CSV table of C-alpha atoms in Angstrom, one decimal:
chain,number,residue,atom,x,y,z
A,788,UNK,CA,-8.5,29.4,13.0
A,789,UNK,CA,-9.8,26.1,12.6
A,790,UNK,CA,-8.2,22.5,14.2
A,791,UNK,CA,-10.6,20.3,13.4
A,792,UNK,CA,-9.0,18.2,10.8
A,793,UNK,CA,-6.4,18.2,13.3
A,794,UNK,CA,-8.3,16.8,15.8
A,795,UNK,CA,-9.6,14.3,14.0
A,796,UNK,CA,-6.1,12.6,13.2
A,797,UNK,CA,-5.2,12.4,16.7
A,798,UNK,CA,-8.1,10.9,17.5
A,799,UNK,CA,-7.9,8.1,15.3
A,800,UNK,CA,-4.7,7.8,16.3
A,801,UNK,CA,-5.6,7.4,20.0
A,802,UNK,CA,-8.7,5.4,19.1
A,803,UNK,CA,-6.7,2.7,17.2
A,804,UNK,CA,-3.8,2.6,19.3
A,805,UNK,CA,-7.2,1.9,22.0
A,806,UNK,CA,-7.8,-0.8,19.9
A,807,UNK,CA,-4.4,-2.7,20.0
A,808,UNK,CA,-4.1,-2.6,23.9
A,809,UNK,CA,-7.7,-3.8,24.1
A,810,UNK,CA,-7.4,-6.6,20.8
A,811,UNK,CA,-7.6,-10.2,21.7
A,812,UNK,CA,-7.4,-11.2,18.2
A,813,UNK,CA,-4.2,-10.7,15.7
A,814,UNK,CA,-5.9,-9.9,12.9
A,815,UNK,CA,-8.4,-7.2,14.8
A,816,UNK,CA,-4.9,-5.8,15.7
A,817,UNK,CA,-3.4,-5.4,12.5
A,818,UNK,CA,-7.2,-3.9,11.2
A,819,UNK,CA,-6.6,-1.4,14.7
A,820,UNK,CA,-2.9,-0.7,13.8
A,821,UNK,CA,-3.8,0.4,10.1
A,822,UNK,CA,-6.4,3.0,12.2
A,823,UNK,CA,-3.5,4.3,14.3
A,824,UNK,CA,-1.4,4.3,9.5
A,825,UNK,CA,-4.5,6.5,8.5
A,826,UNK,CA,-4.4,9.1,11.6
A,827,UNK,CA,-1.1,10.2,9.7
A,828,UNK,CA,-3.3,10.5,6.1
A,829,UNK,CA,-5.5,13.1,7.6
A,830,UNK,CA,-2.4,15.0,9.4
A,831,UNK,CA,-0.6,14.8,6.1
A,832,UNK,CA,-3.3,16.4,3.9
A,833,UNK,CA,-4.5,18.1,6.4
A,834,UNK,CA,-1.0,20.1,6.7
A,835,UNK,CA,-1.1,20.5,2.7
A,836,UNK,CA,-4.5,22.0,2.6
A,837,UNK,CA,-4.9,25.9,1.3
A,838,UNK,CA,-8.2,27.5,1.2
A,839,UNK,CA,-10.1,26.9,-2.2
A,840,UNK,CA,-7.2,25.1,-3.1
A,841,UNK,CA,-7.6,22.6,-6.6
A,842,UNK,CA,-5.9,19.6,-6.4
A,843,UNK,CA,-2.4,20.1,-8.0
A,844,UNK,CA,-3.4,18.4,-11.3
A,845,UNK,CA,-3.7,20.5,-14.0
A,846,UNK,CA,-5.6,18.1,-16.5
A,847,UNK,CA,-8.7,20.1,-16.2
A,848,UNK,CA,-7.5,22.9,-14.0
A,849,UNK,CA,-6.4,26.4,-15.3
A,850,UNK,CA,-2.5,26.5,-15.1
A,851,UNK,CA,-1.2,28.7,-12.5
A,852,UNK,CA,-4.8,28.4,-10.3
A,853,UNK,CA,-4.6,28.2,-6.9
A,854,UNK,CA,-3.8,24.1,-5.1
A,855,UNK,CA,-2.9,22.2,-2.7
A,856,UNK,CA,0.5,21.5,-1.4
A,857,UNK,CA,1.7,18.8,-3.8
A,858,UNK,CA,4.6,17.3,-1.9
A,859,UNK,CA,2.1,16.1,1.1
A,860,UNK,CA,0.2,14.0,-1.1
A,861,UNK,CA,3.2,12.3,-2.5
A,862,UNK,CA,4.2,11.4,1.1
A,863,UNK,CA,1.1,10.5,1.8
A,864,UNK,CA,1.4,8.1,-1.1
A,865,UNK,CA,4.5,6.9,0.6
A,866,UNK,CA,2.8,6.4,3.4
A,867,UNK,CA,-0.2,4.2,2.2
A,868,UNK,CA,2.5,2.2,0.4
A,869,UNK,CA,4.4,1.7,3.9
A,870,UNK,CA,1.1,0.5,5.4
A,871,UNK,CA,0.3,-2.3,3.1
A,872,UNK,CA,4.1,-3.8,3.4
A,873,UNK,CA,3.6,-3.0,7.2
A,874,UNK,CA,0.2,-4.7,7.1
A,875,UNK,CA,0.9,-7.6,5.0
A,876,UNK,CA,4.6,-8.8,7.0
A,877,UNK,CA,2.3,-8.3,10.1
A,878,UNK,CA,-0.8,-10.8,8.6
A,879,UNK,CA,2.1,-13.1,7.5
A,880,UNK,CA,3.2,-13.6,11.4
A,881,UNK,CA,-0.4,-13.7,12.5
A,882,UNK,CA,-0.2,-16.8,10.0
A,883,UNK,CA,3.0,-18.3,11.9
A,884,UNK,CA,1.7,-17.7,14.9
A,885,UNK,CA,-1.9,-19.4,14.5
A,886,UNK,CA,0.3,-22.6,13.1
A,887,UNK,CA,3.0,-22.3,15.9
A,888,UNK,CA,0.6,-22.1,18.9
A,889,UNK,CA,-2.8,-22.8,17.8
A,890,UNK,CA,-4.3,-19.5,18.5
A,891,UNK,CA,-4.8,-15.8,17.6
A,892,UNK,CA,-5.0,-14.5,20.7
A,893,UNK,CA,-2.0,-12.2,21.8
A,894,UNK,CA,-2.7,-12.8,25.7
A,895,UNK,CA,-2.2,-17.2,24.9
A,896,UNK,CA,0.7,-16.7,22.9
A,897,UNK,CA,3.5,-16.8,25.7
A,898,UNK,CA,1.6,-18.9,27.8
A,899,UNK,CA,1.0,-21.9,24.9
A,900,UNK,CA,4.9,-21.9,25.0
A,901,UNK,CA,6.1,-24.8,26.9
B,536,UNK,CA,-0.3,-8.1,33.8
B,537,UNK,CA,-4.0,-8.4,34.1
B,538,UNK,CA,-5.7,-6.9,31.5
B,539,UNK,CA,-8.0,-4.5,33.8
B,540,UNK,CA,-4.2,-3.0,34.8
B,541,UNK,CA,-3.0,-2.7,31.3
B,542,UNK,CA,-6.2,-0.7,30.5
B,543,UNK,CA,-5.7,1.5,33.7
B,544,UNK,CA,-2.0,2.4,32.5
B,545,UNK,CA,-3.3,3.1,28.5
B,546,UNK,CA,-5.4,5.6,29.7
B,547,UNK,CA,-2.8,7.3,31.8
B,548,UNK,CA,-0.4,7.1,28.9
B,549,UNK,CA,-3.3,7.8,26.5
B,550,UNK,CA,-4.2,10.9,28.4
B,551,UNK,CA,-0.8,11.8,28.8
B,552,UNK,CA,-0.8,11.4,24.9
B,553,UNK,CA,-3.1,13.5,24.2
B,554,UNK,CA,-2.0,16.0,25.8
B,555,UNK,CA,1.2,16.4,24.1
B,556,UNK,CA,-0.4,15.8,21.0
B,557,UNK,CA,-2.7,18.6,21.6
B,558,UNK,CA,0.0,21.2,22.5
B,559,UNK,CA,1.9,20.1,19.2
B,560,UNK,CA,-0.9,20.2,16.7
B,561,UNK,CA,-2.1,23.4,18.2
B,562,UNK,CA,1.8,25.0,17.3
B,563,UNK,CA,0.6,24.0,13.5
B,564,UNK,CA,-0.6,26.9,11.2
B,565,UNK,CA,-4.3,26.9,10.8
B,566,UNK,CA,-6.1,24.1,8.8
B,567,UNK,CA,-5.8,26.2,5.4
B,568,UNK,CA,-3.4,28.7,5.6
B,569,UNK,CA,-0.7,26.5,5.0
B,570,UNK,CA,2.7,28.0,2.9
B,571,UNK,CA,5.4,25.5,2.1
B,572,UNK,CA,7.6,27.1,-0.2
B,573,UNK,CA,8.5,23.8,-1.8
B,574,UNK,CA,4.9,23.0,-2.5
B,575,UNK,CA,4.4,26.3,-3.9
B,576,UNK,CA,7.6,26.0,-6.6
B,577,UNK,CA,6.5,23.0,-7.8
B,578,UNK,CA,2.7,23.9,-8.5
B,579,UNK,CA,4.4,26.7,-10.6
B,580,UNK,CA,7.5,25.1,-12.0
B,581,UNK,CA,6.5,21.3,-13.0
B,582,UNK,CA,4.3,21.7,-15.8
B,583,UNK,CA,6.7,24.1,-17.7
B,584,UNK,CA,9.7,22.1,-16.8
B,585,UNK,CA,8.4,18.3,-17.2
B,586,UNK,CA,4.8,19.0,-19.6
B,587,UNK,CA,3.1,16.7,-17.2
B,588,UNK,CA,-0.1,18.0,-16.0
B,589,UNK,CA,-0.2,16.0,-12.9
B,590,UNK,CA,2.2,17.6,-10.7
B,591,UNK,CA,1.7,14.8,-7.9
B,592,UNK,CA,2.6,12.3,-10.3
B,593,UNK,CA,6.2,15.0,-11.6
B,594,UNK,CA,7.0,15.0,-7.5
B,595,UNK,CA,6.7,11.5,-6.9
B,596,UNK,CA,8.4,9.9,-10.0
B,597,UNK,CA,10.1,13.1,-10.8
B,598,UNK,CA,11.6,15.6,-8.2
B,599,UNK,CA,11.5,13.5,-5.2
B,600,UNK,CA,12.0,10.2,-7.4
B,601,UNK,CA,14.6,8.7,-5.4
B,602,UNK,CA,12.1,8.8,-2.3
B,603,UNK,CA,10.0,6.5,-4.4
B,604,UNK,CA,12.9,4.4,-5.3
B,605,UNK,CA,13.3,3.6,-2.1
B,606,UNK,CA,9.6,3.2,-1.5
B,607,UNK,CA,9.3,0.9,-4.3
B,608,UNK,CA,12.4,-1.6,-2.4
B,609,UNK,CA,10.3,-1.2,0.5
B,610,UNK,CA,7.5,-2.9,-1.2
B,611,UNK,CA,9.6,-5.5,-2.7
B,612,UNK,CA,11.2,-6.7,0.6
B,613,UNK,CA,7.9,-7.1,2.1
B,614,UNK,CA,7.0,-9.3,-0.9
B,615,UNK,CA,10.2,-11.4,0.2
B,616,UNK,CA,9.6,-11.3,3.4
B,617,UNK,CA,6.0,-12.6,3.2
B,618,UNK,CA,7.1,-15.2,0.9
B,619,UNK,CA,10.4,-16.2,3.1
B,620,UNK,CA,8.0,-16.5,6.4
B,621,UNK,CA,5.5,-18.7,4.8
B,622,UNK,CA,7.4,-21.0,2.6
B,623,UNK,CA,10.1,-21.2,5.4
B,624,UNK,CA,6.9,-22.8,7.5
B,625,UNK,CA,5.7,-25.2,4.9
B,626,UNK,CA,9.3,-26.3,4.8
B,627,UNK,CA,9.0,-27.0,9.2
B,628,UNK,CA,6.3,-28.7,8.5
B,629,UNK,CA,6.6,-31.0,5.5
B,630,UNK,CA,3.5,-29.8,3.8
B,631,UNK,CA,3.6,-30.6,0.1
B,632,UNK,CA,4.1,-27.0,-1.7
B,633,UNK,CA,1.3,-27.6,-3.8
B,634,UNK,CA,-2.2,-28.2,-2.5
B,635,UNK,CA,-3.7,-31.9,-2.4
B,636,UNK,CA,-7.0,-30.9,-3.6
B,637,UNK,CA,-8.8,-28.5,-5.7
B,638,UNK,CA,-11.7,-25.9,-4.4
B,639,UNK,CA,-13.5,-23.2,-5.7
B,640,UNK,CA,-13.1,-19.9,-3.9
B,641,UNK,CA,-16.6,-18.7,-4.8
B,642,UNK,CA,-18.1,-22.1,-4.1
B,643,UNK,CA,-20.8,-23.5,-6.4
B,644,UNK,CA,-22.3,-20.2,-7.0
B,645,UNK,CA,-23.0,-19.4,-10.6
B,646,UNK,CA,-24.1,-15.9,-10.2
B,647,UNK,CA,-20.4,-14.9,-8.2
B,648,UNK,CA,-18.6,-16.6,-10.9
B,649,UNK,CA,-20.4,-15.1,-13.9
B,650,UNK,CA,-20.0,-11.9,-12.2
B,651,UNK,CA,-16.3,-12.5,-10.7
B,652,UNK,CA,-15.6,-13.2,-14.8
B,653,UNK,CA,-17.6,-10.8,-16.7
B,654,UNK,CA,-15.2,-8.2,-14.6
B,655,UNK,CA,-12.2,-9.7,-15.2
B,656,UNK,CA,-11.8,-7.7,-18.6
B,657,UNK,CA,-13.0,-3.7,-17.8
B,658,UNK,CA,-11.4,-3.9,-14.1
B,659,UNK,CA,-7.5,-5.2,-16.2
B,660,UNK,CA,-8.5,-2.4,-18.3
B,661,UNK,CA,-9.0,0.4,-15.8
B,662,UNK,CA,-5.4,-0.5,-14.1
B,663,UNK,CA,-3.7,-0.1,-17.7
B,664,UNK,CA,-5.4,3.0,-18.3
B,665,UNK,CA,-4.4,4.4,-15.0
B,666,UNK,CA,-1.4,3.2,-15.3
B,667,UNK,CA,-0.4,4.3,-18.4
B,668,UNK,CA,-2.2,8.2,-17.5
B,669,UNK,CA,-0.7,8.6,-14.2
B,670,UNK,CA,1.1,12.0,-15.3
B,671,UNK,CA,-2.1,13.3,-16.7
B,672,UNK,CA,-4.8,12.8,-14.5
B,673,UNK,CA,-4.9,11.7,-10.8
B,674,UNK,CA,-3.3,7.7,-10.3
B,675,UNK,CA,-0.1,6.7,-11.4
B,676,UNK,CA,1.7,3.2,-10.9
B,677,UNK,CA,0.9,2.4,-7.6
B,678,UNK,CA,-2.7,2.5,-8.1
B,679,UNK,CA,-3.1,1.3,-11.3
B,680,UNK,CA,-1.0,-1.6,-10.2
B,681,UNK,CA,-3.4,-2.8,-7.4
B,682,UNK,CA,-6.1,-2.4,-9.9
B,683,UNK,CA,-4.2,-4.7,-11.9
B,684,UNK,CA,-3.6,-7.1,-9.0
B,685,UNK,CA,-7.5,-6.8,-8.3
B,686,UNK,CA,-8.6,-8.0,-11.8
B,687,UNK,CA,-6.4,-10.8,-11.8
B,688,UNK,CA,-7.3,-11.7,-8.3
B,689,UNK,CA,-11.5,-11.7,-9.8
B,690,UNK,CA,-9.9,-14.0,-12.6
B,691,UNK,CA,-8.9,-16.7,-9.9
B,692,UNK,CA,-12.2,-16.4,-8.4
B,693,UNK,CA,-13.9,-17.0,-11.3
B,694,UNK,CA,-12.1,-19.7,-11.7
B,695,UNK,CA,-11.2,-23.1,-9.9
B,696,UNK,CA,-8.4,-23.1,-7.6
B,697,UNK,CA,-7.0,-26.2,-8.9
B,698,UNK,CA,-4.4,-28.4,-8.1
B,699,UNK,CA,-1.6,-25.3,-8.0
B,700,UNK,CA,0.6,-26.9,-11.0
B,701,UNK,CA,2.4,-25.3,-13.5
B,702,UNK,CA,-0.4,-23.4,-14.6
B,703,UNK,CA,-0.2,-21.2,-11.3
B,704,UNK,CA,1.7,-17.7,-12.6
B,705,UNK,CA,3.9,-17.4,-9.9
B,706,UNK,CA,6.9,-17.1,-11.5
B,707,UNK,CA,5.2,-14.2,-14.0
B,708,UNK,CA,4.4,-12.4,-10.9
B,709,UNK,CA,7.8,-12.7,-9.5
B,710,UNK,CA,9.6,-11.5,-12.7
B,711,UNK,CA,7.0,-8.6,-12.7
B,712,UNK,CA,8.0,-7.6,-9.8
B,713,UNK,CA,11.4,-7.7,-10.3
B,714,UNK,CA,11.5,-6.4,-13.9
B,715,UNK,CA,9.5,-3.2,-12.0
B,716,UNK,CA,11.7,-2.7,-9.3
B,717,UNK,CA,14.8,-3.2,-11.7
B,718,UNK,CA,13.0,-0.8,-14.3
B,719,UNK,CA,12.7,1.9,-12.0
B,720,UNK,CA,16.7,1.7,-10.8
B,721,UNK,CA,17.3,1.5,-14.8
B,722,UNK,CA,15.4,4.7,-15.2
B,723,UNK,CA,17.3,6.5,-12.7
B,724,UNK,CA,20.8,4.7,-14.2
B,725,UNK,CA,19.5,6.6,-17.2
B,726,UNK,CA,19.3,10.0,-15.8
B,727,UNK,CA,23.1,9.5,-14.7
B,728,UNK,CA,24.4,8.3,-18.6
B,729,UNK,CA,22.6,10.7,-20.4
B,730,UNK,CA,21.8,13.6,-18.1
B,731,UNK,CA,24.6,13.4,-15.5
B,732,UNK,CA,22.6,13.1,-12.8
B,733,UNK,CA,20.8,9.4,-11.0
B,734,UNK,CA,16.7,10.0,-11.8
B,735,UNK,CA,17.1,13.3,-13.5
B,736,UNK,CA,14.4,12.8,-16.8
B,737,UNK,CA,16.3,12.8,-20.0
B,738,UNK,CA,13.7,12.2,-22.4
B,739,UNK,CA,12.3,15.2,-24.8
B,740,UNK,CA,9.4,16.0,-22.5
B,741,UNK,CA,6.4,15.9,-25.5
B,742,UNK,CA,3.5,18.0,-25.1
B,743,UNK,CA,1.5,19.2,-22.6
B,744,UNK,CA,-1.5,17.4,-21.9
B,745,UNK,CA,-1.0,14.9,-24.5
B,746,UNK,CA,0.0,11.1,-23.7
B,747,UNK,CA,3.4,11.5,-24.7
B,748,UNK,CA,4.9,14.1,-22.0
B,749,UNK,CA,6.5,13.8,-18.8
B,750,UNK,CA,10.1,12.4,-20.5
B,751,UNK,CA,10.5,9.5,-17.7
B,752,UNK,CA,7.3,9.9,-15.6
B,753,UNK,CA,5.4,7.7,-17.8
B,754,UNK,CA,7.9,5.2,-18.0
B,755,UNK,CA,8.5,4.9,-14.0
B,756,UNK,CA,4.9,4.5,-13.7
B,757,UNK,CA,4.7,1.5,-16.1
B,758,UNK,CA,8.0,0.1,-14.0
B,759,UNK,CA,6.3,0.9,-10.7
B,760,UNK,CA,2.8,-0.4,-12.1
B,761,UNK,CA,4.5,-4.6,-13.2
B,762,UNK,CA,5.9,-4.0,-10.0
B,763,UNK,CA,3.3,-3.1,-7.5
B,764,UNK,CA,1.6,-5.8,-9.3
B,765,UNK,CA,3.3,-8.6,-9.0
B,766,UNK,CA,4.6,-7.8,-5.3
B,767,UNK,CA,0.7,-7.8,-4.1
B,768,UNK,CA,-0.3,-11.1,-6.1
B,769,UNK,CA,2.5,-12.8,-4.9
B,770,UNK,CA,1.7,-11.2,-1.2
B,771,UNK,CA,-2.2,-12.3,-1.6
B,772,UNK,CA,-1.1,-15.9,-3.3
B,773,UNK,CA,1.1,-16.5,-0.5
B,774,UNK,CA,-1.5,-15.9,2.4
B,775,UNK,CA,-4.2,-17.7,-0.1
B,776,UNK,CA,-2.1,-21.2,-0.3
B,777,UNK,CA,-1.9,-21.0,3.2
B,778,UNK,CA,-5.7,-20.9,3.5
B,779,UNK,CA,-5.9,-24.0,1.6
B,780,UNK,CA,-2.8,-25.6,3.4
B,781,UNK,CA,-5.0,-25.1,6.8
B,782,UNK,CA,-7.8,-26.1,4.9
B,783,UNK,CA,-6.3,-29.3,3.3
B,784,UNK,CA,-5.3,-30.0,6.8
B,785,UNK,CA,-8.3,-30.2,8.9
B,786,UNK,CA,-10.4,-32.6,6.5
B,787,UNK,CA,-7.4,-35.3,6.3
């Protein structure tokens, strides 16, 4: 029985979502919020794994050998995609806000309204 | 709310968190022992049925192809969205579209741009050949097509980043990006004419191993490949112009 790999996603979930209460910085918070993306990476894989399991890629592996789930890495590949549209829309408003109110921190923003 | 408070309720929430995180991961089967019955059937049944010896590469363009169709739109509406934000904003603001002046990203340094260019031909390369062996060997469209966005990106910094004219490929990229995302939807129209059903391959499926095989995998990775291409120069373009719109700015 072993959780480790477990473990380890919800911790970087926890430690990024930290990092956006804590961010006085747009950008830092985007970087923290793509911590809290890749928690759900090492879940994923994590889920798929089987003991002295190949990757399911039979290019140089024996057909019918022992993998890996292969549907966890495709939705992991989902998910990477997902965090780079999420990612980029959210850099693009840390761009409109800068211009808008002259700052990238997310404390000034309301108050820089009037 | 003060910050020190909004720390003080995170951690109650963030303990609280934890908590039910813990009692959920710990209802998971042990790291390794994992049986999905889905997973399995494919390991076993994509190679015979599709000839492509990456079975990550059958699922995602293949069996669960319609997942990645919608992935891919994903993709492209975050390209529009980026570029709707920002070109909305230079439109508030009656900045000229193109820059007023000309820089060069890796500043007078010979060494960066020798480098930057001496790359530019075995990094476009790699992305074709990943790319274009994505049902072989681990890769596929997606990567490939960042690769490709990433040597193209070391061609502008080898390069001065003139006076964004006509020379600027920003219509290429767009119609990559749509000729991918329209590619892929074609492929899957395909599957409906000739085998009756939306995404289902109806190419001969070639031999295994070999670069011919996989019917329509190969084919959705070249689509996905333009596409993820062009969507992430046309995302890194974007946020680039801005950076010299700024930049143009503060020196006037």
């Amino acid at each position: 029985m072993t959780f480790l790999p477990y473990a380890v996603s919800a911790w970087l979930f926890l430690v990024g979502l930290f990092g956006v209460v804590r961010s006085r910085n747009l950008i830092h918070l985007v970087v923290c919020l793509s911590v809290v993306q890749a928690s759900t990476y090492v879940l994923l894989l994590a889920v798929g794994y089987r003991h002295g399991g190949a990757a399911p890629i039979f290019a140089d592996v024996p057909l019918g050998s022992r993998t890996v789930d292969p549907v966890v890495a495709t939705l992991t590949l989902t998910d990477v995609v997902v965090e780079a549209t999420v990612v980029a829309l959210l850099l693009a408003l840390a761009v409109q806000a800068h211009k808008r109110f002259g700052t990238l921190d997310p404390d000034q923003l309301g108050a820089m309204r009037g | 709310m003060t910050r020190r408070g909004r720390m003080v309720l995170f951690g109650f929430g963030a303990v609280g968190l934890a908590a039910l995180m813990a009692w959920g991961l710990a209802g998971l089967p042990s790291f390794g022992d994992f049986d999905g019955a889905y997973g399995t059937l494919l390991s076993k049944i994509a190679v015979p049925e599709r000839q492509a010896s990456s079975v990550v590469a059958a699922v995602t363009f293949d069996y669960r192809g319609l997942d990645t169709l919608g992935e891919e739109f994903i993709l492209f509406a975050a390209a529009v969205g980026v570029l709707v934000l920002l070109r909305i904003q230079r439109g508030e603001e009656d900045i000229p579209a193109e820059p007023q002046h000309s820089r060069l990203p890796t500043g007078r340094s010979l060494t960066l741009r020798s480098v930057a260019t001496a790359l530019v031909g075995p990094v476009v390369l790699l992305g074709l050949y990943i790319v274009s062996h994505g049902h072989l060997t681990p890769g596929g469209g997606f990567q490939g097509g960042l690769v490709l966005a990433a040597g193209l990106l070391l061609a502008y910094l080898s390069g001065a980043h003139l006076r964004l004219g006509r020379a600027r490929p920003v219509s290429a990229m767009e119609l990559s990006e749509a000729a991918g995302a329209a590619g892929f939807a074609l492929i899957g129209l395909g599957g409906l004419v000739f085998a009756g059903v939306f995404l289902e391959n109806f190419l001969p499926t070639g031999t295994f191993r070999s670069l011919i095989s996989g019917g329509t995998i190969p084919l959705a990775n070249v689509a996905v490949g333009a596409e993820v291409m062009g969507a992430t120069l046309l995302i890194l373009a974007e946020l680039l112009d801005q950076h010299l719109l700024t930049h143009g700015r503060h020196r006037r």
